[in-house]
Phi, psi and omega in degrees: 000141186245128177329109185289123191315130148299123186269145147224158161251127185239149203042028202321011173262341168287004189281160199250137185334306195287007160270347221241153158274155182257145194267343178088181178290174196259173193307325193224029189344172170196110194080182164233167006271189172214135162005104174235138205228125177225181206168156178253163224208079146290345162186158180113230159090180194023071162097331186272164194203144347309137189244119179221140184189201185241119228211126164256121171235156180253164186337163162125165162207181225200162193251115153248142203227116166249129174258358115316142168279164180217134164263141171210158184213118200253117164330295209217189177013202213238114175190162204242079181279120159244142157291129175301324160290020170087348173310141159253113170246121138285144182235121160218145170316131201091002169293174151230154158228148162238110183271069167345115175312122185093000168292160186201164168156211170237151196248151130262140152247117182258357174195120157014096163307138160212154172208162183243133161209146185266139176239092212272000000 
């Protein structure tokens, strides 16, 4: 039986703009400036699931609707997720969160985001 290859990121907090693809703005902005977002792919994409990869965003906010659940683990920088119920989560880097499929509200990024994150 032959072994299934391990995908890695090796020092994923080190990774550099210039390795990542760019992902374009993010969907649903608010305000300026807005968001621009790019990230790498440890597995998954076009459609498969489970999705795990490395995810970058720049200043800005945005009306976010997650329909998955998401695990994420922040790298880096400074940002603020409201809850349409009004719950307020800070976020810096070295946090971890899990964003339950159907939560919603708004992310600000007030300094530059990286995460690692999975998606089910």
């Amino acid at each position: 039986m032959t072994q299934p290859k391990v995908p890695l990121f090796k020092q994923a907090a080190a990774i550099t703009p210039e390795e990542l693809t760019d992902w374009g703005p993010v969907g649903e902005p608010i305000g300026a400036p807005v968001s621009q977002t790019s990230g790498k792919l440890l597995v998954g994409g076009r459609g498969e699931f489970p999705e795990a990869g490395y995810w970058r965003c720049t200043e800005g906010s945005w009306r976010c609707v997650v329909e998955r659940d998401e695990f994420c683990h922040f790298l880096h920088g400074a940002c603020t997720y409201t809850a349409d119920s009004g719950e307020t989560i800070e976020i810096k880097g070295g946090d971890t969160a899990w964003f339950p499929a159907g939560w919603s509200g708004r992310c600000e990024v007030r300094e530059a985001v990286a995460k690692v994150f999975l998606i089910s």
